[in-house]
JSON list of C-alpha atoms in Angstrom, two decimals:
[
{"chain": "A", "resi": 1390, "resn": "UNK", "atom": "CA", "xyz": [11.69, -137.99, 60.18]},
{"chain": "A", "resi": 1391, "resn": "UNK", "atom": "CA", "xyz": [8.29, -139.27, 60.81]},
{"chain": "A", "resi": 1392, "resn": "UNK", "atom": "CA", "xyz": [6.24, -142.19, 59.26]},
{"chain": "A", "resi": 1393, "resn": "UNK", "atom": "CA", "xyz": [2.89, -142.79, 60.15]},
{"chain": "A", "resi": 1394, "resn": "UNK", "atom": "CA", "xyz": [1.47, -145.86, 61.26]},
{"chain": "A", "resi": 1395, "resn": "UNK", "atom": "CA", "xyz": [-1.98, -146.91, 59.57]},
{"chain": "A", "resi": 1396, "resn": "UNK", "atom": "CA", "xyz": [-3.97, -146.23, 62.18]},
{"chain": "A", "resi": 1397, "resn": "UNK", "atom": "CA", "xyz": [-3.28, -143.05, 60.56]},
{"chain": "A", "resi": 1398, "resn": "UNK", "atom": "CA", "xyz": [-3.26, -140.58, 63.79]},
{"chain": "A", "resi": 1399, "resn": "UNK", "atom": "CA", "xyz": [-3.75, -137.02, 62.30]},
{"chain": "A", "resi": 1400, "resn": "UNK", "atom": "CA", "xyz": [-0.41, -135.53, 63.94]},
{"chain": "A", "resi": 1401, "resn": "UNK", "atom": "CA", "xyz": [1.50, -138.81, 62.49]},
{"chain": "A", "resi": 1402, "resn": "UNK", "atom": "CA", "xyz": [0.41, -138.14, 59.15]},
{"chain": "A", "resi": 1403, "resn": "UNK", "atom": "CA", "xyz": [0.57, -134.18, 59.12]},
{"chain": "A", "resi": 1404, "resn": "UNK", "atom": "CA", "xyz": [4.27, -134.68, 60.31]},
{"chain": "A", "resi": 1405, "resn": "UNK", "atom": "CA", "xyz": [4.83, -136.92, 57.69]},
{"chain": "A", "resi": 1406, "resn": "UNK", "atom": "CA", "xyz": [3.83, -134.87, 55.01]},
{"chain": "A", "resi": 1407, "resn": "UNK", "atom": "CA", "xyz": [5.35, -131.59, 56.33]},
{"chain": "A", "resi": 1408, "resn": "UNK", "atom": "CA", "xyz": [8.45, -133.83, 56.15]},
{"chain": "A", "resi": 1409, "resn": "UNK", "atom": "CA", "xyz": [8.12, -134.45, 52.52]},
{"chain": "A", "resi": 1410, "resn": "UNK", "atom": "CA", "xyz": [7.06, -131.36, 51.61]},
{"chain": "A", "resi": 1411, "resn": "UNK", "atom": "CA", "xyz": [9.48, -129.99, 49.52]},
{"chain": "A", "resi": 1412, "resn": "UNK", "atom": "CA", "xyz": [9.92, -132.44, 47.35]},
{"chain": "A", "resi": 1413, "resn": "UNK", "atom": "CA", "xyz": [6.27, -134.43, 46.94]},
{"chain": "A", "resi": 1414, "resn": "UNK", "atom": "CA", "xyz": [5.59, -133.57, 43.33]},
{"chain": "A", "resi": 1415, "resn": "UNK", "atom": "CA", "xyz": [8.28, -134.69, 42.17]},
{"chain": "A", "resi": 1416, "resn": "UNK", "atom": "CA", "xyz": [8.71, -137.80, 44.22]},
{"chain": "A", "resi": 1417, "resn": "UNK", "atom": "CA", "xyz": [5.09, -138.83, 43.09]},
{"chain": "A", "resi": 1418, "resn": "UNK", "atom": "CA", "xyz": [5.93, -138.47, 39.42]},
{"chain": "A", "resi": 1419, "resn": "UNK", "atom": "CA", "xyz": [9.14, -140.65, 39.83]},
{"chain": "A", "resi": 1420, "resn": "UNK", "atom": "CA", "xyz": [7.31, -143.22, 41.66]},
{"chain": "A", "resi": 1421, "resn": "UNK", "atom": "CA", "xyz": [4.41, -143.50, 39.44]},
{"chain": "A", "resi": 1422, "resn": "UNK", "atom": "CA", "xyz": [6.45, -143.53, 35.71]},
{"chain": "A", "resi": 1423, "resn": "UNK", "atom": "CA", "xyz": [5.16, -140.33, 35.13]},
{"chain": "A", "resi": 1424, "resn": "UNK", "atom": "CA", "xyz": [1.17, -141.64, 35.70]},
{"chain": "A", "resi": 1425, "resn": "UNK", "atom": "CA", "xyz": [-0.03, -138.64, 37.91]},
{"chain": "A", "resi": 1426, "resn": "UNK", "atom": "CA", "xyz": [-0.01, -136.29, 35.11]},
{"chain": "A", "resi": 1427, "resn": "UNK", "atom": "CA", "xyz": [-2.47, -138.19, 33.37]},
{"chain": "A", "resi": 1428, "resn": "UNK", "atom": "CA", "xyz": [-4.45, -139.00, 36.42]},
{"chain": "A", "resi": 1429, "resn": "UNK", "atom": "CA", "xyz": [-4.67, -135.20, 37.09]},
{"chain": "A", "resi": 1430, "resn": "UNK", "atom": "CA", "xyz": [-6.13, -134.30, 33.72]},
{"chain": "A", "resi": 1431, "resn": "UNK", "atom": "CA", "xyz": [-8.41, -137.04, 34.11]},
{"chain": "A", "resi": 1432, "resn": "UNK", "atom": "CA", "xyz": [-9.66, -135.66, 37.25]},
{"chain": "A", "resi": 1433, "resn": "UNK", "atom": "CA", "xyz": [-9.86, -132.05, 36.13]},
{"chain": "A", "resi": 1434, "resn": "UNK", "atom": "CA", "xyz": [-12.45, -133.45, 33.25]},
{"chain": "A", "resi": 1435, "resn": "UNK", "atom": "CA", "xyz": [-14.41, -135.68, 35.66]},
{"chain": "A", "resi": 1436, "resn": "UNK", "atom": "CA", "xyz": [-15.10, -132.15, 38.21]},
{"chain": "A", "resi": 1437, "resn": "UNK", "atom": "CA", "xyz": [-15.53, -130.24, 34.99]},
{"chain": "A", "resi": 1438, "resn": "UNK", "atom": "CA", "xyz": [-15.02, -126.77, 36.77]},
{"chain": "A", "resi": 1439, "resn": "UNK", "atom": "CA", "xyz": [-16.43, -123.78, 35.42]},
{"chain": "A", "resi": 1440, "resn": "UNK", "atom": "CA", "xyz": [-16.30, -120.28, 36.34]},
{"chain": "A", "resi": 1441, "resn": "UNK", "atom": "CA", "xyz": [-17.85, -118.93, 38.58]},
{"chain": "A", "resi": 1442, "resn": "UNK", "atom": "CA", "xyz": [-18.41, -122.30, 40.41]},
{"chain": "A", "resi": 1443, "resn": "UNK", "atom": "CA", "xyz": [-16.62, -122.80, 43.83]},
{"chain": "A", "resi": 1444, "resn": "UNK", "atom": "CA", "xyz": [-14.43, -126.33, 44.26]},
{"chain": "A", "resi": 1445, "resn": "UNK", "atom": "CA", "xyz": [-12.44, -127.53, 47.15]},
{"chain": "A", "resi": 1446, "resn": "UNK", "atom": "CA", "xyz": [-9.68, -129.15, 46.64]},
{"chain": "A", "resi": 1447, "resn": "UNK", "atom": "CA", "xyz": [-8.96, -131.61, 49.97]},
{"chain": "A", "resi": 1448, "resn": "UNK", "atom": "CA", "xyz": [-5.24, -132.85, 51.04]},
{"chain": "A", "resi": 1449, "resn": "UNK", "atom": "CA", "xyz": [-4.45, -130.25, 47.96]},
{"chain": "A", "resi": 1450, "resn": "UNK", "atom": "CA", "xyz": [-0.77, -130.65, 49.72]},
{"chain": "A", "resi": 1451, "resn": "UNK", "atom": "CA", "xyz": [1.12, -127.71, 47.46]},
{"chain": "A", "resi": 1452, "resn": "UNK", "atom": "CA", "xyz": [-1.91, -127.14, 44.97]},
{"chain": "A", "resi": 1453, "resn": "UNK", "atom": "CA", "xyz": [-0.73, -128.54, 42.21]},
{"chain": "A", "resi": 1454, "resn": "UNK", "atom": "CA", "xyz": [-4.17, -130.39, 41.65]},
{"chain": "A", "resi": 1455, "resn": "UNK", "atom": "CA", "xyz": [-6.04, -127.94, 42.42]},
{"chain": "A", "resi": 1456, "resn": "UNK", "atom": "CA", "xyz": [-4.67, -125.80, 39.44]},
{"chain": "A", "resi": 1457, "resn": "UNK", "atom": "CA", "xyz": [-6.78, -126.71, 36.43]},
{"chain": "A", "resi": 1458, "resn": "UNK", "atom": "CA", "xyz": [-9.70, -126.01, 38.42]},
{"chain": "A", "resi": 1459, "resn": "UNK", "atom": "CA", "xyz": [-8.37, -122.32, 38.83]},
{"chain": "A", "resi": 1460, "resn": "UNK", "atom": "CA", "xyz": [-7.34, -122.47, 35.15]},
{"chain": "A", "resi": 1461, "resn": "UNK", "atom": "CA", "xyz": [-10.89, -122.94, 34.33]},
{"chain": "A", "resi": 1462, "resn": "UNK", "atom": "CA", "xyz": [-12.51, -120.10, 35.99]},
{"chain": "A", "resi": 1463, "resn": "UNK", "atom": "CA", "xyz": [-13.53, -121.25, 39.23]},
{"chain": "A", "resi": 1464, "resn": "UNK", "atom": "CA", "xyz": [-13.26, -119.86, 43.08]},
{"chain": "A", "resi": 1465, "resn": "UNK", "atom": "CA", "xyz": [-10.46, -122.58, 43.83]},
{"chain": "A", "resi": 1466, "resn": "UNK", "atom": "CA", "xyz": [-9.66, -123.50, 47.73]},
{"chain": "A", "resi": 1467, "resn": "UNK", "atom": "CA", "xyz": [-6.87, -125.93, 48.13]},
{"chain": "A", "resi": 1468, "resn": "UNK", "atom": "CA", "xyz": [-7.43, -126.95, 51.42]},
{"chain": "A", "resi": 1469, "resn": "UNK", "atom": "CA", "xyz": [-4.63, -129.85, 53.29]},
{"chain": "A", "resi": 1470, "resn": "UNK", "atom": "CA", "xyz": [-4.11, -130.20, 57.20]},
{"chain": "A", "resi": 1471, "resn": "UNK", "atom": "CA", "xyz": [-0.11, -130.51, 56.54]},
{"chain": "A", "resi": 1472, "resn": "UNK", "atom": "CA", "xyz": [0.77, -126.89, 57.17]},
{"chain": "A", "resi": 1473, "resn": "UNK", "atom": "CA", "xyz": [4.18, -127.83, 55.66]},
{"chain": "A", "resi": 1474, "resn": "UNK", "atom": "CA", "xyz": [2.35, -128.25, 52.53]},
{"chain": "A", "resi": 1475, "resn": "UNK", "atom": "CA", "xyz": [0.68, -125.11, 52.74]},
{"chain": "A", "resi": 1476, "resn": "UNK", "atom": "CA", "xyz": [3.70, -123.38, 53.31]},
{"chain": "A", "resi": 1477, "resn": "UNK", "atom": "CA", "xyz": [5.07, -124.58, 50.45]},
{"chain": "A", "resi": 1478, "resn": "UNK", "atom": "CA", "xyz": [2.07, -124.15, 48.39]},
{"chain": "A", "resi": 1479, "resn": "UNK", "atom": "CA", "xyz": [1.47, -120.50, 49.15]},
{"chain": "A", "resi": 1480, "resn": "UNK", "atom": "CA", "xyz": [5.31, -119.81, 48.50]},
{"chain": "A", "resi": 1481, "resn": "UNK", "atom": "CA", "xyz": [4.77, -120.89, 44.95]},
{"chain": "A", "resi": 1482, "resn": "UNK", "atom": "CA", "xyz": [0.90, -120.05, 44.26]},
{"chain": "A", "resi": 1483, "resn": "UNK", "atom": "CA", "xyz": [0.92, -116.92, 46.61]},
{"chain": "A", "resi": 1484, "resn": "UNK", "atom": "CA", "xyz": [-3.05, -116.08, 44.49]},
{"chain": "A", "resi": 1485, "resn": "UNK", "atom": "CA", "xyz": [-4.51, -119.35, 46.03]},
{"chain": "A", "resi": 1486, "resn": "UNK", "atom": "CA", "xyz": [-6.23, -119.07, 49.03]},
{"chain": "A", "resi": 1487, "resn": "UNK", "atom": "CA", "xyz": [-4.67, -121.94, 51.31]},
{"chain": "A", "resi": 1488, "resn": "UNK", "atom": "CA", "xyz": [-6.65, -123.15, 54.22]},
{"chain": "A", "resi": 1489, "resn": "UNK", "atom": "CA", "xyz": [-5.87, -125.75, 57.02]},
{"chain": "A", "resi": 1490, "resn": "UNK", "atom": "CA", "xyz": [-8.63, -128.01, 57.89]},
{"chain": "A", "resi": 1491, "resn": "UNK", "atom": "CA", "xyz": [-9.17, -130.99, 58.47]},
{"chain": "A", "resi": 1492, "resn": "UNK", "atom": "CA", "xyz": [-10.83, -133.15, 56.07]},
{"chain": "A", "resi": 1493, "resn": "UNK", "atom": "CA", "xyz": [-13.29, -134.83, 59.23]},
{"chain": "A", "resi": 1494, "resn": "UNK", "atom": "CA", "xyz": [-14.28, -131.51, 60.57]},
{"chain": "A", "resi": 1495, "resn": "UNK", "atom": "CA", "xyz": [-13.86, -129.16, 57.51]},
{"chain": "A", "resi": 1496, "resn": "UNK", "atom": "CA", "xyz": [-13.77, -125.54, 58.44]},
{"chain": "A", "resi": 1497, "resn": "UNK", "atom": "CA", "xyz": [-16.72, -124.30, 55.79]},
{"chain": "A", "resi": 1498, "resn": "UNK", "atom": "CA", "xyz": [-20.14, -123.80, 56.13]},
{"chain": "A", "resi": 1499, "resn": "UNK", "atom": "CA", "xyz": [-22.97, -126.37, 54.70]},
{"chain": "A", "resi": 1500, "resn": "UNK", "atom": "CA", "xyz": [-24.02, -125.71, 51.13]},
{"chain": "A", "resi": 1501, "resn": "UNK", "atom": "CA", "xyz": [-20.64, -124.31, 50.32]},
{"chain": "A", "resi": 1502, "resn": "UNK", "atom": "CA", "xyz": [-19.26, -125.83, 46.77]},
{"chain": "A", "resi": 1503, "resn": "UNK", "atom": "CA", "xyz": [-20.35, -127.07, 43.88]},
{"chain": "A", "resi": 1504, "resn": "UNK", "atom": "CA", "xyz": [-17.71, -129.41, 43.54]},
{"chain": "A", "resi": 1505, "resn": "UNK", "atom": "CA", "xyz": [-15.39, -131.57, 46.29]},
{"chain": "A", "resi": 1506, "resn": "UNK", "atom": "CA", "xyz": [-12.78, -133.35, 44.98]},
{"chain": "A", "resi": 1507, "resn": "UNK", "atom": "CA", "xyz": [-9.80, -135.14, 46.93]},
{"chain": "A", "resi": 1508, "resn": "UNK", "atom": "CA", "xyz": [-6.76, -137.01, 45.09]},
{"chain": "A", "resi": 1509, "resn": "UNK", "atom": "CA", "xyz": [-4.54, -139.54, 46.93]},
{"chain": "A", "resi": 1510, "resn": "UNK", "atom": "CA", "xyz": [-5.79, -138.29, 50.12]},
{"chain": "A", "resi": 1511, "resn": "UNK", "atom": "CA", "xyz": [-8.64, -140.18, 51.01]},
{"chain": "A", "resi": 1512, "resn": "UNK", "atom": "CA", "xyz": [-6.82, -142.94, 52.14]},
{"chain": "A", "resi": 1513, "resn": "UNK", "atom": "CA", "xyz": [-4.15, -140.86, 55.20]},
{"chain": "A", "resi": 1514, "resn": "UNK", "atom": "CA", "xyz": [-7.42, -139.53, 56.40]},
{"chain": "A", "resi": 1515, "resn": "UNK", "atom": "CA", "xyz": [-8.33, -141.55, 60.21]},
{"chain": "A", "resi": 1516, "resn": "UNK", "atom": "CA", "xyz": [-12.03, -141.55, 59.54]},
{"chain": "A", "resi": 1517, "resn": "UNK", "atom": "CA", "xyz": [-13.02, -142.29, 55.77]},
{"chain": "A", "resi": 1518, "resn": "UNK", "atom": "CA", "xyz": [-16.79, -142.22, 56.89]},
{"chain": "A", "resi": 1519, "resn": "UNK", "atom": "CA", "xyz": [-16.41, -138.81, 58.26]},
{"chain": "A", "resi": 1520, "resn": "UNK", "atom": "CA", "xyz": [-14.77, -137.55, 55.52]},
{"chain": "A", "resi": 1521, "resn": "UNK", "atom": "CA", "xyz": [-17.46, -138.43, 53.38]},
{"chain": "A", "resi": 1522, "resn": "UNK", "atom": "CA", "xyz": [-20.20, -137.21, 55.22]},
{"chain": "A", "resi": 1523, "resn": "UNK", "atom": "CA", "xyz": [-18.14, -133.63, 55.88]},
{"chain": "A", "resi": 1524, "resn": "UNK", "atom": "CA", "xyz": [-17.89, -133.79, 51.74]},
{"chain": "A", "resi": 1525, "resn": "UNK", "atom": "CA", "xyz": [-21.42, -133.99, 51.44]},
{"chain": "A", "resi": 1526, "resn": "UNK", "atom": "CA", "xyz": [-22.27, -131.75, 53.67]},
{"chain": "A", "resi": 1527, "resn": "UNK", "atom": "CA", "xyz": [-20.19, -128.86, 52.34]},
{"chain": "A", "resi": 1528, "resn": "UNK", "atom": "CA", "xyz": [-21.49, -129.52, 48.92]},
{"chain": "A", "resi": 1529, "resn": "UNK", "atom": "CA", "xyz": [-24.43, -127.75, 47.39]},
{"chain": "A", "resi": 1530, "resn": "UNK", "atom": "CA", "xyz": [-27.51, -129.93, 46.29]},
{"chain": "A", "resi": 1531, "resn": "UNK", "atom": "CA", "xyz": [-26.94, -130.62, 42.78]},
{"chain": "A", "resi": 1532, "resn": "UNK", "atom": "CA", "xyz": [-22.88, -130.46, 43.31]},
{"chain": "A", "resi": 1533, "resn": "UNK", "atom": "CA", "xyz": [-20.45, -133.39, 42.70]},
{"chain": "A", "resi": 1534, "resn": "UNK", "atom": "CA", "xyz": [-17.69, -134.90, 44.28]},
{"chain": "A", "resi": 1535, "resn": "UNK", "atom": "CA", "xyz": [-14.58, -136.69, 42.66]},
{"chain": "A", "resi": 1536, "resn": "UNK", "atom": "CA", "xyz": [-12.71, -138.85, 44.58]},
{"chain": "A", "resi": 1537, "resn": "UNK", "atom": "CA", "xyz": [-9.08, -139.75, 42.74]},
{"chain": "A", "resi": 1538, "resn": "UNK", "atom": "CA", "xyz": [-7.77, -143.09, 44.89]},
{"chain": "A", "resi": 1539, "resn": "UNK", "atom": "CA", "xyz": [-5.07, -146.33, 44.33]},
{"chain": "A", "resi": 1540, "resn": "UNK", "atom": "CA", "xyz": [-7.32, -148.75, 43.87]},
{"chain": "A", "resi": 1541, "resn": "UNK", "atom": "CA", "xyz": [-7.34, -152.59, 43.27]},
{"chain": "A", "resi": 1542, "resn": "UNK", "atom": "CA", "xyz": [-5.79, -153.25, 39.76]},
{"chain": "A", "resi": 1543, "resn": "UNK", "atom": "CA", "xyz": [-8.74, -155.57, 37.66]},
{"chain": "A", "resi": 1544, "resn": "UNK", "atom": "CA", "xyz": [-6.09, -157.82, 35.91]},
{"chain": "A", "resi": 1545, "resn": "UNK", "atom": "CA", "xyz": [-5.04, -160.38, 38.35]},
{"chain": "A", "resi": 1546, "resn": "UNK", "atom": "CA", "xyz": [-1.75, -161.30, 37.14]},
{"chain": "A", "resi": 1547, "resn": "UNK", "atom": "CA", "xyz": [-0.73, -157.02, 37.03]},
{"chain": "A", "resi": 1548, "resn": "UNK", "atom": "CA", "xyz": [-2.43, -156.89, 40.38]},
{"chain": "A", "resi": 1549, "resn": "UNK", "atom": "CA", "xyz": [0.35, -159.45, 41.39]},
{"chain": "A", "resi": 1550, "resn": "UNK", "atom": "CA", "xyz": [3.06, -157.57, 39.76]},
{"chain": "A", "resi": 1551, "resn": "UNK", "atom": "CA", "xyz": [1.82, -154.06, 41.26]},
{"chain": "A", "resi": 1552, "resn": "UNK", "atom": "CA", "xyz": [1.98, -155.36, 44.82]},
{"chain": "A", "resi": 1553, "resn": "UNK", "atom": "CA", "xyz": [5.15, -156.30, 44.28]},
{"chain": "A", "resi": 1554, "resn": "UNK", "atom": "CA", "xyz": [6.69, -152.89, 42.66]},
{"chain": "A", "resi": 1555, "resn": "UNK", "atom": "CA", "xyz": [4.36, -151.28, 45.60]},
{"chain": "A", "resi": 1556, "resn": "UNK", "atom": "CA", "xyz": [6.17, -153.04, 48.60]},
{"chain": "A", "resi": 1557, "resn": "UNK", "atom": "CA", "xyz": [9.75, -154.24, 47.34]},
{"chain": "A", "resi": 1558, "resn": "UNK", "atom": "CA", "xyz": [10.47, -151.67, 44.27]},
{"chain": "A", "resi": 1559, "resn": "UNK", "atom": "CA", "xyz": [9.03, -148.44, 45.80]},
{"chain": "A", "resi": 1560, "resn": "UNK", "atom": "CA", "xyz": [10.65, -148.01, 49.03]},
{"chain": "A", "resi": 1561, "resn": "UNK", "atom": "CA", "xyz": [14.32, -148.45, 47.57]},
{"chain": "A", "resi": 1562, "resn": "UNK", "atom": "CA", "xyz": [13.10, -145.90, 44.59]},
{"chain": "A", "resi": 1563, "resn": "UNK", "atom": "CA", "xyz": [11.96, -143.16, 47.39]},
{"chain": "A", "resi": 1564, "resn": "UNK", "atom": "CA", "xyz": [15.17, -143.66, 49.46]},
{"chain": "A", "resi": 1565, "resn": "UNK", "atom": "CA", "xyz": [17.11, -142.22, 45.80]},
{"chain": "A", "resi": 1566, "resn": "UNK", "atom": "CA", "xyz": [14.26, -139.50, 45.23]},
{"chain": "A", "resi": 1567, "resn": "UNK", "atom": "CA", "xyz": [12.82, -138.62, 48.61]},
{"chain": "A", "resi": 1568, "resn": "UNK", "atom": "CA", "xyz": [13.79, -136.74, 51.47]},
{"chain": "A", "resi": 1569, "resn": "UNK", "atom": "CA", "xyz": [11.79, -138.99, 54.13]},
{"chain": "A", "resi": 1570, "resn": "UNK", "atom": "CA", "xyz": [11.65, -142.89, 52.14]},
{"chain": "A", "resi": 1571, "resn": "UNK", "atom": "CA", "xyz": [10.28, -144.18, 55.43]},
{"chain": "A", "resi": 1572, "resn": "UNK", "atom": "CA", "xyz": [7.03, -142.18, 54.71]},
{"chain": "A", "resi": 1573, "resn": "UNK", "atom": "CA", "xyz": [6.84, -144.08, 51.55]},
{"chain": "A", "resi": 1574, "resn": "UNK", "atom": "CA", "xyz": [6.30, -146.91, 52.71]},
{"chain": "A", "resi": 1575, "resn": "UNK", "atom": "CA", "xyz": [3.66, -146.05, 55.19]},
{"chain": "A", "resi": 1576, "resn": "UNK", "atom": "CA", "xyz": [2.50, -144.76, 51.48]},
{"chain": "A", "resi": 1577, "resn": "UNK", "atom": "CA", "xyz": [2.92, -148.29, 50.17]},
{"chain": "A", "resi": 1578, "resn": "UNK", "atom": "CA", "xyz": [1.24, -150.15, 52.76]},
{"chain": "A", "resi": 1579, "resn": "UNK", "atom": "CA", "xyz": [-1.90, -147.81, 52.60]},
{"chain": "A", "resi": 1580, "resn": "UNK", "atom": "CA", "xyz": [-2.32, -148.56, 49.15]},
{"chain": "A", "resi": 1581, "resn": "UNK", "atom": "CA", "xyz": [-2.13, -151.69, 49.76]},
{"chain": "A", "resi": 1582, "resn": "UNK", "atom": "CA", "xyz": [-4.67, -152.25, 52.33]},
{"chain": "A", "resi": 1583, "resn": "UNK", "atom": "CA", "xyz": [-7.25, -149.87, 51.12]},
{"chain": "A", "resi": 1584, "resn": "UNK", "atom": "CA", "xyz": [-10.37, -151.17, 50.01]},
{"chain": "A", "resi": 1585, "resn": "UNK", "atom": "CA", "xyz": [-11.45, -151.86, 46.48]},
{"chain": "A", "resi": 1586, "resn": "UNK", "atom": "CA", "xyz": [-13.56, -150.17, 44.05]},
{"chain": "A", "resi": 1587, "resn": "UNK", "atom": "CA", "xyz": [-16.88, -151.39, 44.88]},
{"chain": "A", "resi": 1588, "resn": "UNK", "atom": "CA", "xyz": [-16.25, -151.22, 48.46]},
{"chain": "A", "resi": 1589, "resn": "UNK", "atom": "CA", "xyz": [-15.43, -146.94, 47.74]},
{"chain": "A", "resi": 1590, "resn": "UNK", "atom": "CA", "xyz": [-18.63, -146.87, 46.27]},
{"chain": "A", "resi": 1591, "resn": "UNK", "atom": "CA", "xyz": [-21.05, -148.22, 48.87]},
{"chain": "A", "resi": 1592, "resn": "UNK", "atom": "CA", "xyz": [-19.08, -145.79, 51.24]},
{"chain": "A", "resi": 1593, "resn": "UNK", "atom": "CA", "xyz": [-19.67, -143.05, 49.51]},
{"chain": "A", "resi": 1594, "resn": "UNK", "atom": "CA", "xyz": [-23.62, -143.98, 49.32]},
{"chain": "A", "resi": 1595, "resn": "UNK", "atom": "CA", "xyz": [-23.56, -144.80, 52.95]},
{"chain": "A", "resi": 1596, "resn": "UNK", "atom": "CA", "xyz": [-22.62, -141.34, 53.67]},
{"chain": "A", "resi": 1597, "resn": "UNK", "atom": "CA", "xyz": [-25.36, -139.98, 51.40]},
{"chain": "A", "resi": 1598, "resn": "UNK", "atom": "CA", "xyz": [-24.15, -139.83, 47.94]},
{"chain": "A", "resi": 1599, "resn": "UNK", "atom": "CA", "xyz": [-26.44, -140.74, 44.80]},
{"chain": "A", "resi": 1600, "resn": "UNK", "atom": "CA", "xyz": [-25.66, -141.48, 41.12]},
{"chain": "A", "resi": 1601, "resn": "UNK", "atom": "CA", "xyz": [-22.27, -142.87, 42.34]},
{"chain": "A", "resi": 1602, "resn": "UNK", "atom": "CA", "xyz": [-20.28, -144.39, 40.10]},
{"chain": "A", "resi": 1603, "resn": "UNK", "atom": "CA", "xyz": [-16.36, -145.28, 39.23]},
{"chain": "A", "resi": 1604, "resn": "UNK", "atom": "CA", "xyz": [-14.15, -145.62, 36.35]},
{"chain": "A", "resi": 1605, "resn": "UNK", "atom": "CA", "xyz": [-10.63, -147.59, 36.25]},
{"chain": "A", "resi": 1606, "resn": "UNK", "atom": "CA", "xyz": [-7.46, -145.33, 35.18]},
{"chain": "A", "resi": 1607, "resn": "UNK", "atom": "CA", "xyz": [-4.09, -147.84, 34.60]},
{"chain": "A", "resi": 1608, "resn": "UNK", "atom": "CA", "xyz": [-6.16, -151.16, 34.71]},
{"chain": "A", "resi": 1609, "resn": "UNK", "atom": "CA", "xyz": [-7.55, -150.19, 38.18]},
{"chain": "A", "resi": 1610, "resn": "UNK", "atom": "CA", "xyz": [-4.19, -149.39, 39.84]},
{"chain": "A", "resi": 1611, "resn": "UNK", "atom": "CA", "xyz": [-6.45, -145.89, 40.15]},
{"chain": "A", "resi": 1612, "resn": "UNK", "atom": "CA", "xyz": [-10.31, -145.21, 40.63]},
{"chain": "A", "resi": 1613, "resn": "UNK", "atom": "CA", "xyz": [-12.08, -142.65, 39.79]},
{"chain": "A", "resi": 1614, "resn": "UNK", "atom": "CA", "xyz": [-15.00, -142.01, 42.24]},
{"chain": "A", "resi": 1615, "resn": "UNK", "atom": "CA", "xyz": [-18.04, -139.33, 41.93]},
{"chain": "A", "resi": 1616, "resn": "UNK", "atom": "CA", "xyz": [-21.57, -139.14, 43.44]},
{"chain": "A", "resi": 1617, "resn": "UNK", "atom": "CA", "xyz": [-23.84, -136.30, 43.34]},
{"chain": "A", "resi": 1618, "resn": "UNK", "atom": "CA", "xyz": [-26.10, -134.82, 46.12]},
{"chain": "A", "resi": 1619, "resn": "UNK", "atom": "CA", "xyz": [-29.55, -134.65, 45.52]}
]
């Protein structure tokens, strides 16, 4: 099995996820009390797909998130450089049209979508900068992009009591639910060390974004990024 280290070397964290594959979805809504499924629909409103609109869906893993966008009417393209999460994707959403890439050096043509949107993935990719700037370049003028991330919980003492459940609860919780708990806590210790909400947000100007702005989901322990391009 493999666990990534947080230098976060592509192959390390592919690996890692084609390791999990199988069982991710459920895993992640084990480990988070059930959260993601509200976090989804909040991201689904905050991309507000319609149809006829084209959306990519980045580190989509097995598509689940990228389903209300389909749902809604538009061109959906879950795209994830895991290949074992494509696999398992296209075995259960055969329709969707899975494509590898890589999130740094994205395999679509400038202009593209009118929506970008990436959830829990941000932080496994090597180059966050990159990303960014691939995002907005991909992105039509006058398209979006919604960023779903951990974040920094606002509430000090909770923030306290998250970090805990993050690096002494969680690991013992994925070794019961997962098939690869050593890739949870490369997981953990992301989350941990990724940067906070304000910090997201002059990133995501610095690479070209306007109008950005976040909003907290469960007291900050998730962000909700967008920007526009003009």
């Amino acid at each position: 099995m493999t666990r990534a280290s947080l230098d976060k070397q592509p192959h390390e964290v592919a690996s890692m996820f084609d390791d999990v594959a199988a069982h991710y979805d459920l895993t992640n809504d084990v480990l988070s009390l059930g959260q993601t499924r509200l976090w989804r629909k909040e991201v689904a409103k905050a991309v507000d797909a319609r149809p006829a609109q084209k959306v990519l869906d980045l580190a989509a893993g097995t598509a689940t998130s990228s389903q209300p966008f389909a749902a809604a009417g538009a061109y959906t393209v879950p795209c994830d450089f895991s290949l074992g999460m494509l696999k398992v994707g296209k075995e259960r959403q055969p329709h969707m049209p899975f494509t590898a890439g890589d999130a740094t050096k994205l395999p679509f043509r400038d202009d593209t979508f009118d929506a970008v949107t990436i959830s829990f993935g941000l932080r496994n990719v090597q180059d966050t900068d990159a990303a960014l700037r691939e995002m907005y370049r991909v992105t039509k003028p006058g398209g979006r992009v919604v960023i779903c991330e951990f974040s920094q919980p606002t509430w000090k003492p909770f923030r306290t009591v998250y970090t805990e459940y993050l690096m002494r609860a969680l690991p013992p919780v994925a070794t019961a639910v997962s098939s690869n708990p050593e890739a949870y806590v490369y997981l953990a210790e992301s989350i941990r060390a990724w940067p906070a909400q304000d910090a997201l947000a002059a990133r995501l100007q610095g690479a070209g974004w306007s109008k950005v702005a976040w909003r907290n989901l469960t007291g900050g322990v998730v962000a909700l990024h967008r920007g526009f391009k003009a």
